[in-house]
Amino acid sequence: MKKIFIQIFAYISPVLTLAQIVSPDGGPVATFGGGTLTVSEVDPGPEIIDTWEPPVMEGDRSVIWIHGLGGHGDLSASDESNSWIQASSTSDINYQMESRRPDYSDVSLDAASTTLRTQLEDYDLSTDAFLIAHSQGGIVSRQFDKYIHDLGWERTFNGVVTFGTPHGGAMILNNRDLIVQWLDEACDDLGNGPWQETLDDSFFFSILNLFSGIENADDKVCALLIDEILPVMFNLDAYYAGVTDGYYVGSPELDELNAYTPDIPYVTFWGEETEPVSWNTMVHMLPGKSVNSEIYGAFGANNDPYLTEQATYMQNYYLAKYNEYKNNKVNWDEFWDLIIDFFEDDAAITDAEVAAAYRDGYDWFTQANSTWKVIIGATELVYGTNTSCLCVDVMEGYEVWYTEEDLMDFSCDEIEFYYEPFSECNEVVDVVLVDVIEKINDGVVLKESASSCPGKVSGKKMDGSNHFSMRNDLQTQIRLDELFGGFHGSYFEIAPR
């Protein structure tokens, strides 16, 4: 899921060119400018040198760690971007095991399984090897296991452990349009306030506005980002047309996979992130905040409040700017009023317009977490219909409404015949929100999707873990110690060093 979050920050950062985030105590923390997010207080530290591998002792057990979507194994990364580097290397030190971290193709689920098979067959694995997979990696591992059964491939592992794998599908993949819409709104809502304020405070920009329509420039920038730049930068079509076709909710490939019952043990772990799940999850996409970063260390990527604090500060900042401009009485002094009025009565950006623009930004921050939960399927909005009868007097035009309760005794036609003979009556059907269902999630994948799969023999929740941190937080350590200690089945037990 990494690329989705990269898109979010690629959208948000350029539209705040004129804004600066500061820490709650007043010091500069992050500046948005020119499309680049610079986090001045986060030091990613020196590049991690690949010194992870402990000596392999005779009799060490093979454990294969499978990365998720957008992740990396040993062939493509040797530093902190290697998805399982902290957890696997620390486990090698503490337990009699040898870790392998393969890569795989993301062209399709079949291609991913095939390339994973090739790498595992090339490894010199112990006969009691098993897989530990994150997110999409669990789907690929299950498909690999299915092909071993269906196609007679060589069996190179005899157990599968999944972290945050969407066994029932990932709703975020069904909601691509909602993601683009949300980011489009972010570009407009967060950029309009600072942009309108610049026009409001500058006579030069206001005069230029008369001849060039510069006030629409922010719309053009957002359109350029959405239509031209991001599809090229992130190859969005390929992202959704590749291996992810195998596990969106309702995917035929996933339905077929879930119809297969394996004959080897499976263990599932799932995260239950705390609110606000959006910012608590996205923090690990910031520079220096990778879950494997040295600032966290082994199993140290626990709930990081940094982005939540900054989002709260920015929300309050937009609210303060809204109140500032809402309460202003005069926008232009009399001299500039005369000049602007000479060209066009409404040429100036009014304080009310600036206030409204900042209010849009405030509302975006206020609703961001709720919107994100709808996108990932964690908030399900249940709609129903409400039927009423509207009667309009044919002579006078006044309206009379009859409620759904009234329609329990009479139809709209009967109401017109018996009670409104001089009116034209018609049924009106409105779509109304009748319920909101909240679902436990890790910021990307729902508990109901990640917690169960065919062949499961054990599983456990990870309190406070999000979809990214679950690869290297305290809950990761606890669950791995339980796993290697035999708590989730004797097959996964590994002796300590």
mmCIF file of C-alpha atoms in Angstrom, residues 103-105 111-121:
data_model
loop_
_atom_site.group_PDB
_atom_site.id
_atom_site.type_symbol
_atom_site.label_atom_id
_atom_site.label_comp_id
_atom_site.label_asym_id
_atom_site.label_seq_id
_atom_site.Cartn_x
_atom_site.Cartn_y
_atom_site.Cartn_z
ATOM 1 C CA ASP A 103 11.543 -10.242 -4.003
ATOM 2 C CA TYR A 104 8.792 -11.067 -6.477
ATOM 3 C CA SER A 105 7.114 -9.695 -9.585
ATOM 4 C CA ALA A 111 3.747 -13.943 -11.886
ATOM 5 C CA ALA A 112 4.403 -13.087 -8.246
ATOM 6 C CA SER A 113 3.926 -16.708 -7.191
ATOM 7 C CA THR A 114 6.144 -17.975 -9.998
ATOM 8 C CA THR A 115 9.047 -15.620 -9.263
ATOM 9 C CA LEU A 116 8.775 -16.371 -5.554
ATOM 10 C CA ARG A 117 8.907 -20.086 -6.328
ATOM 11 C CA THR A 118 12.080 -19.612 -8.381
ATOM 12 C CA GLN A 119 13.874 -17.771 -5.599
ATOM 13 C CA LEU A 120 12.903 -20.243 -2.902
ATOM 14 C CA GLU A 121 14.028 -23.189 -5.029
#
